[in-house]
Amino acid sequence: MKQPRIVLAWHPSLERPLMTDFFSVSTEVREALAAGQPVVALESTIFTHGLPRPRNLEVALEGEAVIRAAGALPATIGVFRGVPTVGLSAAQIEEMANDDSLIKAATRELAYASVTGVSAGTTIAATAFLARAAGIDVFSTGGLGGVHHGAETSFDESADLAGMANTSIVLVSSGAKAILDIAKTLERFESLGVPVIGYRTNRYPGFYVADSGYAVSARLDSPQQIAQMLRRHRGLGAASGLLIANPIPAADSLDSEELDIIIQRAWHDLERDGVSGQRATPYLLDYIRRATDGRSLDANVALYLNNIRLAVQIAKSLVGAQG
Ligand code: PSU
Ligand code: MN
């Protein structure tokens, strides 16, 4: 029997793991990393569970195209038929975008999907975990998971928080989703030692809106500074990732007051329908989409692509920057 090579942890001083028997890194991604070219990781839950068909597939492929056009390489990450994969092909993405049987995998579900051979959309936590295992430094997404309202009794806190606490990666997002308890989410990031960095803003973005009503813990105004901060954070031995909070562009944002009312109704219905756990986030996002006649979906796509553009700049700075 072939002896599996087990990669227990990634550390910059170790030789870059190319492929283990438990997860796969595409040749294109492997070669780009080996050549020191900029690579940006993308999650798959956004197109398996976050966005409705057929827009999900379009957006997944468009995100990749934007990265390539800007001069970097996309690495879309997910579990394809039981294999955690860094650098899914377009055909694999297409199959996953139309698969009704796939599951949503946080880090704890990765080995389960591997054992049972199912495909899985990877959440931010699981995507960051696999990206780091492959040696990728920058990851772009739309909105982060966080602490849900009522968490003081439900304990519903996304595994994205713990994931960012122990994964050394730059994550670009437009804040935690508006449906979450932002104050509690930010408190948790502080406890977990995760810097929340506003990109050219002092305000923590609220996903569909530029300002959630809360402040960030730090602010940086250039991709070069963000690259430098990751190097120094690591250089000091800090284990956490950096959260880059990039606000939705003004032209694409929704109206805050309208959104507040819709979110209150969404919460009411969620409780009435007894939806909880992993199903809560997709339920709430879909509710908001219907209540805004799809405008929330357009906003989601706009901020997603805007974050990708920033992530490419950071990835480029990282491969070039010193100090
Ligand atoms: N943001 C979105 N759409 C999504 C998600 C985030 O706009 O679908 C996904 C991400 O993959 C994130 C996950 O990691 O939701 C969080 O889910 P949960 O709250 O169950 O941890
Ligand atoms: Mn949850």
Coordinates of C-alpha atoms and ligand atoms in Angstrom, one line a residue:
M1 CA 0.0 0.0 0.0
K2 CA 1.2 3.4 -0.9
Q3 CA 2.3 5.4 2.2
P4 CA 0.4 8.7 2.4
R5 CA 2.5 11.8 2.7
I6 CA 0.8 13.8 5.4
V7 CA 1.3 17.6 5.5
L8 CA 0.5 18.5 9.1
A9 CA 1.0 22.2 8.9
W10 CA 2.3 24.8 6.5
H11 CA 5.1 27.0 7.5
P12 CA 7.0 29.4 5.1
S13 CA 10.2 27.7 6.1
L14 CA 9.0 24.3 5.0
E15 CA 9.3 23.1 1.5
R16 CA 6.1 24.0 -0.3
P17 CA 3.8 20.9 -0.3
L18 CA 2.8 20.1 -3.9
M19 CA 0.3 17.4 -3.5
T20 CA -0.6 15.0 -0.8
D21 CA -2.8 12.0 -1.1
F22 CA -5.5 13.9 0.6
F23 CA -5.7 17.1 -1.5
S24 CA -4.8 18.2 -4.9
V25 CA -3.2 21.4 -6.3
S26 CA -3.7 22.1 -10.0
T27 CA -0.6 22.1 -12.1
E28 CA -1.2 25.7 -13.2
V29 CA -1.4 26.9 -9.5
R30 CA 1.6 24.8 -8.5
E31 CA 3.7 26.2 -11.3
A32 CA 2.6 29.8 -10.6
L33 CA 3.5 29.5 -6.9
A34 CA 6.8 27.9 -7.7
A35 CA 7.6 30.7 -10.1
G36 CA 6.6 33.4 -7.6
Q37 CA 3.7 34.6 -9.6
P38 CA 0.6 36.2 -7.9
V39 CA -2.2 33.8 -7.1
V40 CA -5.6 34.7 -5.6
A41 CA -7.7 32.0 -3.9
L42 CA -11.5 32.0 -4.3
E43 CA -14.1 30.1 -2.2
S44 CA -16.7 27.8 -3.7
T45 CA -19.6 28.1 -1.1
I46 CA -20.4 31.4 -2.8
F47 CA -21.4 29.5 -6.0
T48 CA -22.6 26.3 -4.4
H49 CA -24.8 27.8 -1.7
G50 CA -24.6 31.6 -1.8
L51 CA -25.8 32.6 -5.2
P52 CA -28.9 31.3 -7.2
R53 CA -28.5 29.5 -10.5
P54 CA -27.6 30.4 -13.2
R55 CA -25.9 33.5 -11.9
N56 CA -23.7 31.4 -9.5
L57 CA -21.8 29.8 -12.4
E58 CA -21.5 33.1 -14.3
V59 CA -20.1 34.9 -11.3
A60 CA -17.7 32.1 -10.4
L61 CA -16.2 32.2 -13.9
E62 CA -16.3 36.0 -14.1
G63 CA -14.3 36.2 -10.9
E64 CA -11.7 34.0 -12.3
A65 CA -11.6 36.0 -15.6
V66 CA -11.2 39.3 -13.7
I67 CA -8.1 37.8 -11.9
R68 CA -6.5 36.6 -15.1
A69 CA -7.2 39.9 -16.9
A70 CA -5.5 41.7 -14.0
G71 CA -2.4 39.6 -14.4
A72 CA -2.7 37.0 -11.6
L73 CA -3.8 33.4 -11.4
P74 CA -7.2 32.4 -9.8
A75 CA -7.3 29.3 -7.6
T76 CA -10.9 28.4 -6.9
I77 CA -11.0 26.0 -4.0
G78 CA -13.6 23.3 -3.2
V79 CA -14.0 19.6 -2.7
F80 CA -14.5 17.9 -6.1
R81 CA -15.9 14.3 -5.8
G82 CA -14.2 13.8 -2.5
V83 CA -10.9 15.5 -3.4
P84 CA -10.2 18.9 -1.7
T85 CA -8.9 20.8 -4.7
V86 CA -6.9 24.0 -5.0
G87 CA -7.4 25.3 -8.5
L88 CA -10.7 23.8 -9.7
S89 CA -11.0 23.6 -13.5
A90 CA -13.9 25.4 -15.3
A91 CA -15.5 22.0 -15.9
Q92 CA -15.3 21.1 -12.2
I93 CA -16.7 24.5 -11.2
E94 CA -19.6 24.0 -13.7
E95 CA -20.4 20.5 -12.3
M96 CA -20.4 21.8 -8.8
A97 CA -22.5 24.9 -9.6
N98 CA -25.3 22.6 -10.8
D99 CA -24.9 19.7 -8.3
D100 CA -27.9 19.3 -5.9
S101 CA -26.2 16.7 -3.7
L102 CA -23.1 18.6 -2.6
I103 CA -22.6 19.7 0.9
K104 CA -21.2 22.9 2.5
A105 CA -17.8 22.2 4.1
A106 CA -16.2 24.2 6.8
T107 CA -12.8 22.8 7.8
R108 CA -14.3 20.1 10.0
E109 CA -16.2 18.6 7.0
L110 CA -13.2 18.3 4.7
A111 CA -12.1 14.9 5.8
Y112 CA -15.7 13.7 5.9
A113 CA -16.3 14.8 2.3
S114 CA -13.0 13.0 1.4
V115 CA -14.1 9.8 3.0
T116 CA -17.6 9.8 1.5
G117 CA -16.5 11.0 -1.9
V118 CA -19.0 13.9 -2.1
S119 CA -18.4 17.3 -3.6
A120 CA -18.5 20.2 -1.3
G121 CA -18.5 24.0 -1.5
T122 CA -15.8 25.2 0.9
T123 CA -16.6 28.1 3.3
I124 CA -14.2 30.8 4.0
A125 CA -12.7 28.9 6.9
A126 CA -12.1 25.7 4.8
T127 CA -11.0 27.7 1.7
A128 CA -8.4 29.6 3.7
F129 CA -7.2 26.4 5.3
L130 CA -6.6 24.7 1.9
A131 CA -5.2 27.9 0.3
R132 CA -2.5 28.1 3.0
A133 CA -1.8 24.4 2.7
A134 CA -1.0 25.0 -0.9
G135 CA 1.1 28.2 -0.1
I136 CA -1.3 30.9 -1.3
D137 CA -1.3 34.2 0.6
V138 CA -4.3 36.1 -0.7
F139 CA -7.9 35.1 -0.8
S140 CA -10.9 37.2 -2.0
T141 CA -14.6 36.8 -1.2
G142 CA -17.8 38.7 -0.8
G143 CA -18.9 38.7 2.8
L144 CA -17.6 36.9 5.9
G145 CA -19.4 34.7 8.3
G146 CA -19.7 36.0 11.8
V147 CA -21.7 36.0 15.0
H148 CA -25.4 35.6 14.5
H149 CA -28.0 37.7 16.4
G150 CA -29.1 35.7 19.5
A151 CA -25.7 34.0 19.7
E152 CA -25.8 34.5 23.5
T153 CA -28.3 31.7 23.6
S154 CA -27.9 29.9 20.2
F155 CA -24.0 30.0 20.2
D156 CA -24.3 30.4 16.4
E157 CA -20.9 31.8 15.4
S158 CA -19.4 31.0 12.0
A159 CA -16.3 28.8 11.9
D160 CA -14.9 31.6 9.7
L161 CA -13.9 33.4 12.9
A162 CA -11.7 30.6 14.3
G163 CA -10.5 29.9 10.8
M164 CA -9.2 33.5 10.4
A165 CA -7.6 33.3 13.9
N166 CA -5.4 30.4 12.9
T167 CA -4.8 30.8 9.2
S168 CA -2.0 33.2 8.1
I169 CA -3.6 34.7 5.0
V170 CA -4.9 38.0 3.7
L171 CA -8.7 37.8 3.3
V172 CA -10.4 40.6 1.3
S173 CA -14.1 41.0 2.0
S174 CA -16.8 43.7 2.2
G175 CA -17.4 43.0 5.9
A176 CA -19.6 40.5 7.6
K177 CA -23.0 40.0 6.1
A178 CA -25.6 42.5 7.1
I179 CA -27.7 39.8 8.7
L180 CA -25.1 39.2 11.4
D181 CA -24.5 40.8 14.8
I182 CA -21.7 43.1 13.7
A183 CA -20.8 44.4 17.2
K184 CA -20.4 40.9 18.5
T185 CA -18.5 39.8 15.4
L186 CA -16.0 42.6 15.8
E187 CA -15.6 41.8 19.5
R188 CA -14.8 38.2 18.7
F189 CA -12.2 39.3 16.1
E190 CA -10.5 41.3 18.8
S191 CA -10.5 38.4 21.2
L192 CA -9.1 36.1 18.6
G193 CA -6.3 38.5 17.7
V194 CA -7.5 39.1 14.1
P195 CA -6.7 42.6 12.8
V196 CA -9.7 44.2 11.0
I197 CA -8.2 46.6 8.5
G198 CA -10.3 49.1 6.7
Y199 CA -9.1 49.7 3.1
R200 CA -9.1 53.5 2.7
T201 CA -11.8 53.7 5.4
N202 CA -12.1 53.9 9.2
R203 CA -15.5 52.3 9.1
Y204 CA -16.3 48.6 9.1
P205 CA -18.3 47.9 5.9
G206 CA -21.7 46.3 6.1
F207 CA -21.6 44.1 3.0
Y208 CA -24.5 45.7 0.9
V209 CA -23.6 49.1 2.5
A210 CA -20.3 50.9 2.9
D211 CA -20.7 51.5 6.7
S212 CA -22.0 49.0 9.2
G213 CA -22.1 51.6 11.9
Y214 CA -18.9 50.4 13.6
A215 CA -15.2 51.3 13.3
V216 CA -12.4 49.1 12.1
S217 CA -9.4 48.3 14.3
A218 CA -6.9 49.7 11.8
R219 CA -6.7 51.4 8.4
L220 CA -4.3 51.0 5.5
D221 CA -4.5 52.9 2.2
S222 CA -2.4 50.8 -0.2
P223 CA -2.0 47.2 -1.3
Q224 CA 1.8 47.6 -0.6
Q225 CA 1.1 48.4 3.0
I226 CA -1.2 45.4 3.3
A227 CA 1.5 43.2 1.8
Q228 CA 4.0 44.6 4.2
M229 CA 1.7 44.1 7.2
L230 CA 1.3 40.4 6.3
R231 CA 5.1 39.9 6.2
R232 CA 5.6 41.6 9.5
H233 CA 2.7 39.9 11.2
R234 CA 4.2 36.6 10.1
G235 CA 7.7 37.8 10.9
L236 CA 6.7 38.5 14.4
G237 CA 5.3 35.0 14.7
A238 CA 1.6 36.0 14.8
A239 CA -0.6 33.1 13.6
S240 CA -3.8 34.9 12.5
G241 CA -4.9 36.1 9.1
L242 CA -5.5 39.7 8.2
L243 CA -9.0 40.8 7.4
I244 CA -9.1 43.5 4.8
A245 CA -12.5 45.3 4.9
N246 CA -13.1 46.8 1.4
P247 CA -16.4 48.7 1.2
I248 CA -18.8 48.2 -1.6
P249 CA -18.5 51.0 -4.2
A250 CA -21.1 53.8 -3.6
A251 CA -22.7 53.3 -7.0
D252 CA -23.5 49.7 -6.2
S253 CA -24.7 49.9 -2.5
L254 CA -28.2 49.5 -1.2
D255 CA -30.2 51.9 1.0
S256 CA -29.3 51.3 4.6
E257 CA -32.8 52.0 6.0
E258 CA -34.6 49.8 3.5
L259 CA -32.1 47.1 4.2
D260 CA -32.6 47.3 8.0
I261 CA -36.3 46.8 7.7
I262 CA -35.9 43.8 5.3
I263 CA -33.4 42.2 7.6
Q264 CA -35.7 42.4 10.6
R265 CA -38.4 40.7 8.6
A266 CA -35.9 38.1 7.4
W267 CA -35.0 37.3 11.0
H268 CA -38.6 37.0 12.0
D269 CA -39.3 34.5 9.3
L270 CA -36.2 32.6 10.0
E271 CA -37.2 32.0 13.6
R272 CA -40.8 31.2 12.5
D273 CA -39.6 28.6 10.0
G274 CA -37.2 27.1 12.6
V275 CA -34.2 27.5 10.3
S276 CA -30.8 27.3 12.1
G277 CA -27.2 26.0 11.7
Q278 CA -25.6 25.9 8.3
R279 CA -28.9 26.7 6.6
A280 CA -29.3 30.1 8.2
T281 CA -27.0 32.1 6.0
P282 CA -28.4 30.9 2.7
Y283 CA -31.9 31.4 3.9
L284 CA -31.3 35.0 5.0
L285 CA -29.4 35.9 1.8
D286 CA -32.2 34.4 -0.3
Y287 CA -34.8 36.3 1.7
I288 CA -33.0 39.6 1.1
R289 CA -32.6 38.9 -2.6
R290 CA -36.4 38.3 -3.0
A291 CA -37.3 41.3 -0.9
T292 CA -35.1 43.7 -3.0
D293 CA -36.1 42.2 -6.4
G294 CA -32.6 40.9 -7.0
R295 CA -30.9 44.2 -6.2
S296 CA -29.0 42.6 -3.3
L297 CA -27.7 40.1 -5.8
D298 CA -26.3 42.8 -8.1
A299 CA -24.7 44.4 -5.1
N300 CA -23.2 41.1 -4.0
V301 CA -21.7 40.5 -7.4
A302 CA -20.4 44.1 -7.7
L303 CA -18.6 44.0 -4.3
Y304 CA -17.3 40.5 -5.0
L305 CA -15.6 41.6 -8.2
N306 CA -14.4 44.8 -6.6
N307 CA -12.7 42.8 -3.8
I308 CA -11.1 40.6 -6.4
R309 CA -9.5 43.6 -8.0
L310 CA -8.0 44.7 -4.7
A311 CA -6.8 41.1 -3.9
V312 CA -4.9 41.0 -7.2
Q313 CA -3.1 44.2 -6.3
I314 CA -2.2 42.8 -2.9
A315 CA -1.0 39.5 -4.4
K316 CA 1.2 41.4 -6.8
S317 CA 2.6 43.5 -4.0
L318 CA 3.4 40.4 -2.0
V319 CA 5.4 38.7 -4.6
G320 CA 7.3 41.9 -5.3
A321 CA 7.5 43.5 -1.9
Q322 CA 10.3 43.4 0.7
G323 CA 10.2 44.0 4.4
Ligands
PSU1 N1 -21.0 35.5 2.0 C1 -21.9 35.6 1.0 N2 -22.4 34.4 0.6 C2 -22.1 33.2 1.1 C3 -21.1 33.2 2.2 C4 -20.6 34.4 2.6 O1 -22.2 36.6 0.5 O2 -22.6 32.2 0.7 C5 -20.7 31.9 2.8 C6 -19.1 31.9 2.9 O3 -18.6 30.7 2.4 C7 -19.0 31.8 4.4 C8 -20.2 31.1 4.9 O4 -17.8 31.2 4.8 O5 -21.2 31.6 4.0 C9 -20.5 31.2 6.3 O6 -21.5 30.3 6.7 P1 -21.8 29.9 8.2 O7 -22.5 31.2 8.7 O8 -22.7 28.7 8.2 O9 -20.5 29.7 8.9
MN2 MN -23.5 29.0 11.9

